[in-house]
Amino acid sequence: MDVTGYLSRIGFPRPAVLDAAALRDLHRAHLLAVPFENLSIHLGERISLEPGDLLDKIVTRRRGGFCYELNGAFALLLEALGGRVVRAAARVFGGPDARPGPPFDHLALVVHLADGRPWLADVGFGSHTVYPLRFDERGEQDDPGGRFQLVDVPDGDVDVRRNGEPQYRLERRERTLADFVPTCWWQQTAPESHFRRDTICSRLTGDGRISISGRTLIHTRGGTRTEHQLADDGELRAAYRDHFGIELDRLPAAPPQARTRP
């Protein structure tokens, strides 16, 4: 793969060695540069998890993606830099009963460095950790994104908690990207998929987060959220370009519920 091109995409020089410090910096740089977005679903673009297609979308076309794409591509970069990466399936907590969702609902990475210490890396969960978490640590871990803790559960999986609330339940078993293809397809096509409800494009910034949800531009700084309604197609295109570097020749279609909203 084009390691130099990928590193240029995230604005980070090639590290001499992939150690814990380099992994932390790469993780943050990725979150700052590559947005979490579901625009392909609303543009009618097929989402492929083939390595070449992931790199073409994120590096060459300078787009973002959702978890399977972002963590799928980041895994390829880390492996090219000398890391051993386990692709792990997770079930996201949600709903009124706060139970874990279906298998393969999320993809996260367990990264083993030369010193043998494992790290949980995740650049595909939206607003989450800025830095990877120590996967062998069960105490609380402070991060700019909150206070996190990994908790072993009886079936052998690991719950990832943020500020005391469970985020997802991670398997320890190693998977391949091909294992995620059916659920990735479901996320793209099923009416029940939350990714089909509206468009989102969001990334970390130096002082918070910037997002476009539907036609609303959202800035979050120091816990303060401000919103600006994008008045027309030209303003929406400009926001994608100026804040995310995404050039669109057409805009995503509004989902049915948005089109019928009064």
Short mmCIF file of C-alpha atoms in Angstrom, two decimals, residues 34-255:
data_model
loop_
_atom_site.label_atom_id
_atom_site.label_comp_id
_atom_site.label_asym_id
_atom_site.label_seq_id
_atom_site.Cartn_x
_atom_site.Cartn_y
_atom_site.Cartn_z
CA VAL A 34 -10.68 11.55 8.32
CA PRO A 35 -14.36 12.07 9.12
CA PHE A 36 -16.86 9.58 10.38
CA GLU A 37 -19.52 9.80 7.67
CA ASN A 38 -22.33 7.83 6.02
CA LEU A 39 -22.68 9.88 2.84
CA SER A 40 -22.15 6.88 0.55
CA ILE A 41 -25.39 5.33 1.79
CA HIS A 42 -27.35 8.44 0.81
CA LEU A 43 -25.44 8.93 -2.44
CA GLY A 44 -26.26 5.41 -3.62
CA GLU A 45 -22.57 4.43 -3.63
CA ARG A 46 -21.68 0.80 -3.00
CA ILE A 47 -19.53 0.37 0.11
CA SER A 48 -16.77 -2.18 -0.41
CA LEU A 49 -14.54 -3.59 2.32
CA GLU A 50 -11.89 -4.77 -0.14
CA PRO A 51 -8.54 -3.28 0.97
CA GLY A 52 -7.91 -1.51 -2.33
CA ASP A 53 -11.37 0.06 -2.28
CA LEU A 54 -10.97 1.24 1.31
CA LEU A 55 -7.66 2.93 0.53
CA ASP A 56 -8.99 4.45 -2.67
CA LYS A 57 -11.93 6.02 -0.86
CA ILE A 58 -10.10 7.29 2.20
CA VAL A 59 -6.65 8.12 0.83
CA THR A 60 -7.10 8.85 -2.88
CA ARG A 61 -10.62 10.32 -2.89
CA ARG A 62 -10.11 11.88 0.57
CA ARG A 63 -13.44 10.73 1.95
CA GLY A 64 -14.33 9.22 5.30
CA GLY A 65 -16.60 6.34 6.18
CA PHE A 66 -18.15 4.40 9.02
CA CYS A 67 -16.53 1.88 11.36
CA TYR A 68 -15.86 -0.95 8.91
CA GLU A 69 -14.16 1.44 6.50
CA LEU A 70 -12.27 3.66 8.95
CA ASN A 71 -10.94 0.93 11.21
CA GLY A 72 -10.50 -1.38 8.21
CA ALA A 73 -8.21 1.13 6.51
CA PHE A 74 -6.41 2.13 9.73
CA ALA A 75 -5.60 -1.54 10.35
CA LEU A 76 -3.88 -1.72 6.96
CA LEU A 77 -1.76 1.32 7.80
CA LEU A 78 -0.75 -0.04 11.19
CA GLU A 79 0.21 -3.40 9.69
CA ALA A 80 2.29 -1.66 7.02
CA LEU A 81 4.10 0.17 9.83
CA GLY A 82 4.92 -3.09 11.61
CA GLY A 83 2.04 -3.62 14.02
CA ARG A 84 0.08 -6.84 14.48
CA VAL A 85 -3.61 -6.00 14.32
CA VAL A 86 -6.56 -8.10 15.45
CA ARG A 87 -9.84 -7.08 13.82
CA ALA A 88 -12.48 -7.64 16.49
CA ALA A 89 -16.27 -7.61 16.26
CA ALA A 90 -18.36 -5.66 18.75
CA ARG A 91 -22.02 -5.29 19.68
CA VAL A 92 -23.08 -1.70 20.31
CA PHE A 93 -25.22 -0.95 23.37
CA GLY A 94 -28.43 0.93 22.67
CA GLY A 95 -32.16 1.04 23.02
CA PRO A 96 -34.25 1.60 26.14
CA ASP A 97 -32.97 -1.57 27.82
CA ALA A 98 -29.31 -0.74 27.06
CA ARG A 99 -28.52 -4.23 25.83
CA PRO A 100 -25.79 -5.06 23.31
CA GLY A 101 -26.98 -5.14 19.71
CA PRO A 102 -26.38 -7.76 17.02
CA PRO A 103 -22.99 -9.35 16.29
CA PHE A 104 -20.67 -7.51 13.89
CA ASP A 105 -22.45 -4.23 14.63
CA HIS A 106 -19.05 -2.56 15.02
CA LEU A 107 -15.41 -3.19 14.10
CA ALA A 108 -12.60 -2.23 16.48
CA LEU A 109 -8.88 -3.05 16.54
CA VAL A 110 -6.60 -4.66 19.10
CA VAL A 111 -3.08 -3.58 18.19
CA HIS A 112 -0.03 -5.50 19.40
CA LEU A 113 3.21 -3.53 19.37
CA ALA A 114 6.79 -4.77 19.45
CA ASP A 115 6.89 -4.66 23.26
CA GLY A 116 3.95 -7.08 23.38
CA ARG A 117 1.52 -4.67 24.99
CA PRO A 118 -1.96 -4.66 23.37
CA TRP A 119 -3.93 -1.48 22.70
CA LEU A 120 -7.59 -0.97 21.76
CA ALA A 121 -7.67 1.41 18.79
CA ASP A 122 -10.93 2.76 17.39
CA VAL A 123 -11.08 5.59 14.84
CA GLY A 124 -14.56 4.56 13.67
CA PHE A 125 -16.99 5.17 16.54
CA GLY A 126 -17.63 8.87 16.07
CA SER A 127 -17.20 10.84 19.30
CA HIS A 128 -15.20 8.38 21.38
CA THR A 129 -11.59 8.10 22.55
CA VAL A 130 -9.00 10.49 21.17
CA TYR A 131 -6.22 8.05 22.01
CA PRO A 132 -6.11 4.23 22.05
CA LEU A 133 -6.83 2.46 25.32
CA ARG A 134 -4.55 -0.08 27.01
CA PHE A 135 -6.30 -3.35 26.34
CA ASP A 136 -4.63 -5.13 29.28
CA GLU A 137 -5.70 -2.46 31.80
CA ARG A 138 -8.94 -2.85 33.77
CA GLY A 139 -8.74 0.34 35.79
CA GLU A 140 -10.16 3.65 34.62
CA GLN A 141 -8.32 5.36 31.78
CA ASP A 142 -8.66 9.10 31.32
CA ASP A 143 -8.86 10.47 27.81
CA PRO A 144 -9.91 13.86 26.37
CA GLY A 145 -13.08 12.06 25.24
CA GLY A 146 -14.02 10.96 28.77
CA ARG A 147 -13.16 8.41 31.44
CA PHE A 148 -13.02 4.92 29.96
CA GLN A 149 -12.84 1.46 31.45
CA LEU A 150 -12.58 -2.03 29.99
CA VAL A 151 -14.59 -4.59 31.94
CA ASP A 152 -14.44 -8.36 31.50
CA VAL A 153 -17.85 -10.03 31.25
CA PRO A 154 -18.67 -13.69 32.03
CA ASP A 155 -18.81 -14.88 28.41
CA GLY A 156 -15.21 -13.82 27.81
CA ASP A 157 -15.99 -10.58 25.98
CA VAL A 158 -14.95 -7.11 27.10
CA ASP A 159 -17.28 -4.17 27.70
CA VAL A 160 -16.00 -0.72 26.80
CA ARG A 161 -17.47 1.89 29.15
CA ARG A 162 -17.36 5.66 28.88
CA ASN A 163 -18.09 7.71 31.99
CA GLY A 164 -19.66 4.59 33.49
CA GLU A 165 -21.97 3.90 30.52
CA PRO A 166 -21.40 0.82 28.32
CA GLN A 167 -20.58 1.69 24.71
CA TYR A 168 -19.97 -1.69 23.10
CA ARG A 169 -19.14 -5.31 23.93
CA LEU A 170 -16.00 -6.51 22.19
CA GLU A 171 -15.19 -10.08 21.22
CA ARG A 172 -11.66 -11.36 21.75
CA ARG A 173 -11.81 -13.61 18.70
CA GLU A 174 -9.88 -12.46 15.64
CA ARG A 175 -11.99 -11.74 12.56
CA THR A 176 -11.36 -10.84 8.94
CA LEU A 177 -12.95 -7.94 7.09
CA ALA A 178 -14.92 -10.46 5.04
CA ASP A 179 -16.76 -11.45 8.24
CA PHE A 180 -18.24 -7.95 8.43
CA VAL A 181 -19.53 -7.80 4.84
CA PRO A 182 -23.10 -9.08 5.53
CA THR A 183 -23.67 -6.63 8.41
CA CYS A 184 -22.07 -3.82 6.43
CA TRP A 185 -24.58 -4.55 3.64
CA TRP A 186 -27.45 -4.57 6.18
CA GLN A 187 -26.34 -1.20 7.56
CA GLN A 188 -26.45 0.21 4.02
CA THR A 189 -29.79 -1.22 2.91
CA ALA A 190 -32.10 -2.09 5.84
CA PRO A 191 -34.80 0.47 6.69
CA GLU A 192 -34.13 -0.30 10.37
CA SER A 193 -30.46 0.78 10.09
CA HIS A 194 -29.84 4.04 11.93
CA PHE A 195 -27.32 4.98 9.24
CA ARG A 196 -30.22 5.34 6.80
CA ARG A 197 -32.16 7.78 8.98
CA ASP A 198 -30.10 10.87 8.15
CA THR A 199 -26.70 11.97 6.90
CA ILE A 200 -23.80 12.56 9.27
CA CYS A 201 -20.27 13.80 8.68
CA SER A 202 -18.16 14.48 11.77
CA ARG A 203 -14.55 14.75 12.85
CA LEU A 204 -12.42 15.73 15.81
CA THR A 205 -10.99 19.26 15.93
CA GLY A 206 -8.26 20.79 18.04
CA ASP A 207 -10.80 22.23 20.48
CA GLY A 208 -13.79 19.93 20.12
CA ARG A 209 -15.74 18.53 17.21
CA ILE A 210 -17.38 19.67 13.98
CA SER A 211 -20.29 17.88 12.32
CA ILE A 212 -22.87 18.20 9.59
CA SER A 213 -26.09 16.40 10.47
CA GLY A 214 -28.57 16.66 7.62
CA ARG A 215 -28.39 20.38 6.82
CA THR A 216 -27.21 21.50 10.26
CA LEU A 217 -23.59 22.53 10.88
CA ILE A 218 -22.67 21.77 14.50
CA HIS A 219 -19.62 23.07 16.39
CA THR A 220 -18.80 21.66 19.81
CA ARG A 221 -16.12 23.51 21.79
CA GLY A 222 -15.39 22.98 25.46
CA GLY A 223 -18.76 21.37 26.01
CA THR A 224 -20.63 24.21 24.29
CA ARG A 225 -22.65 23.30 21.21
CA THR A 226 -23.63 25.78 18.52
CA GLU A 227 -25.77 25.05 15.46
CA HIS A 228 -26.13 26.78 12.11
CA GLN A 229 -28.76 25.85 9.54
CA LEU A 230 -27.26 25.61 6.06
CA ALA A 231 -29.68 27.55 3.91
CA ASP A 232 -29.20 26.05 0.46
CA ASP A 233 -27.34 23.44 -1.57
CA GLY A 234 -24.42 25.78 -2.24
CA GLU A 235 -23.87 26.43 1.45
CA LEU A 236 -24.08 22.71 2.22
CA ARG A 237 -21.53 21.85 -0.49
CA ALA A 238 -19.21 24.59 0.80
CA ALA A 239 -19.47 23.25 4.36
CA TYR A 240 -18.49 19.74 3.25
CA ARG A 241 -15.57 21.18 1.29
CA ASP A 242 -14.31 23.72 3.84
CA HIS A 243 -14.63 21.63 6.99
CA PHE A 244 -14.01 18.10 5.69
CA GLY A 245 -12.23 18.50 2.36
CA ILE A 246 -15.04 16.59 0.66
CA GLU A 247 -15.89 17.74 -2.86
CA LEU A 248 -19.33 16.50 -3.94
CA ASP A 249 -20.62 16.72 -7.51
CA ARG A 250 -24.09 15.96 -6.13
CA LEU A 251 -25.61 16.05 -2.68
CA PRO A 252 -26.85 13.06 -0.69
CA ALA A 253 -30.54 12.33 -1.04
CA ALA A 254 -32.63 13.18 1.98
CA PRO A 255 -33.97 10.05 3.71
#
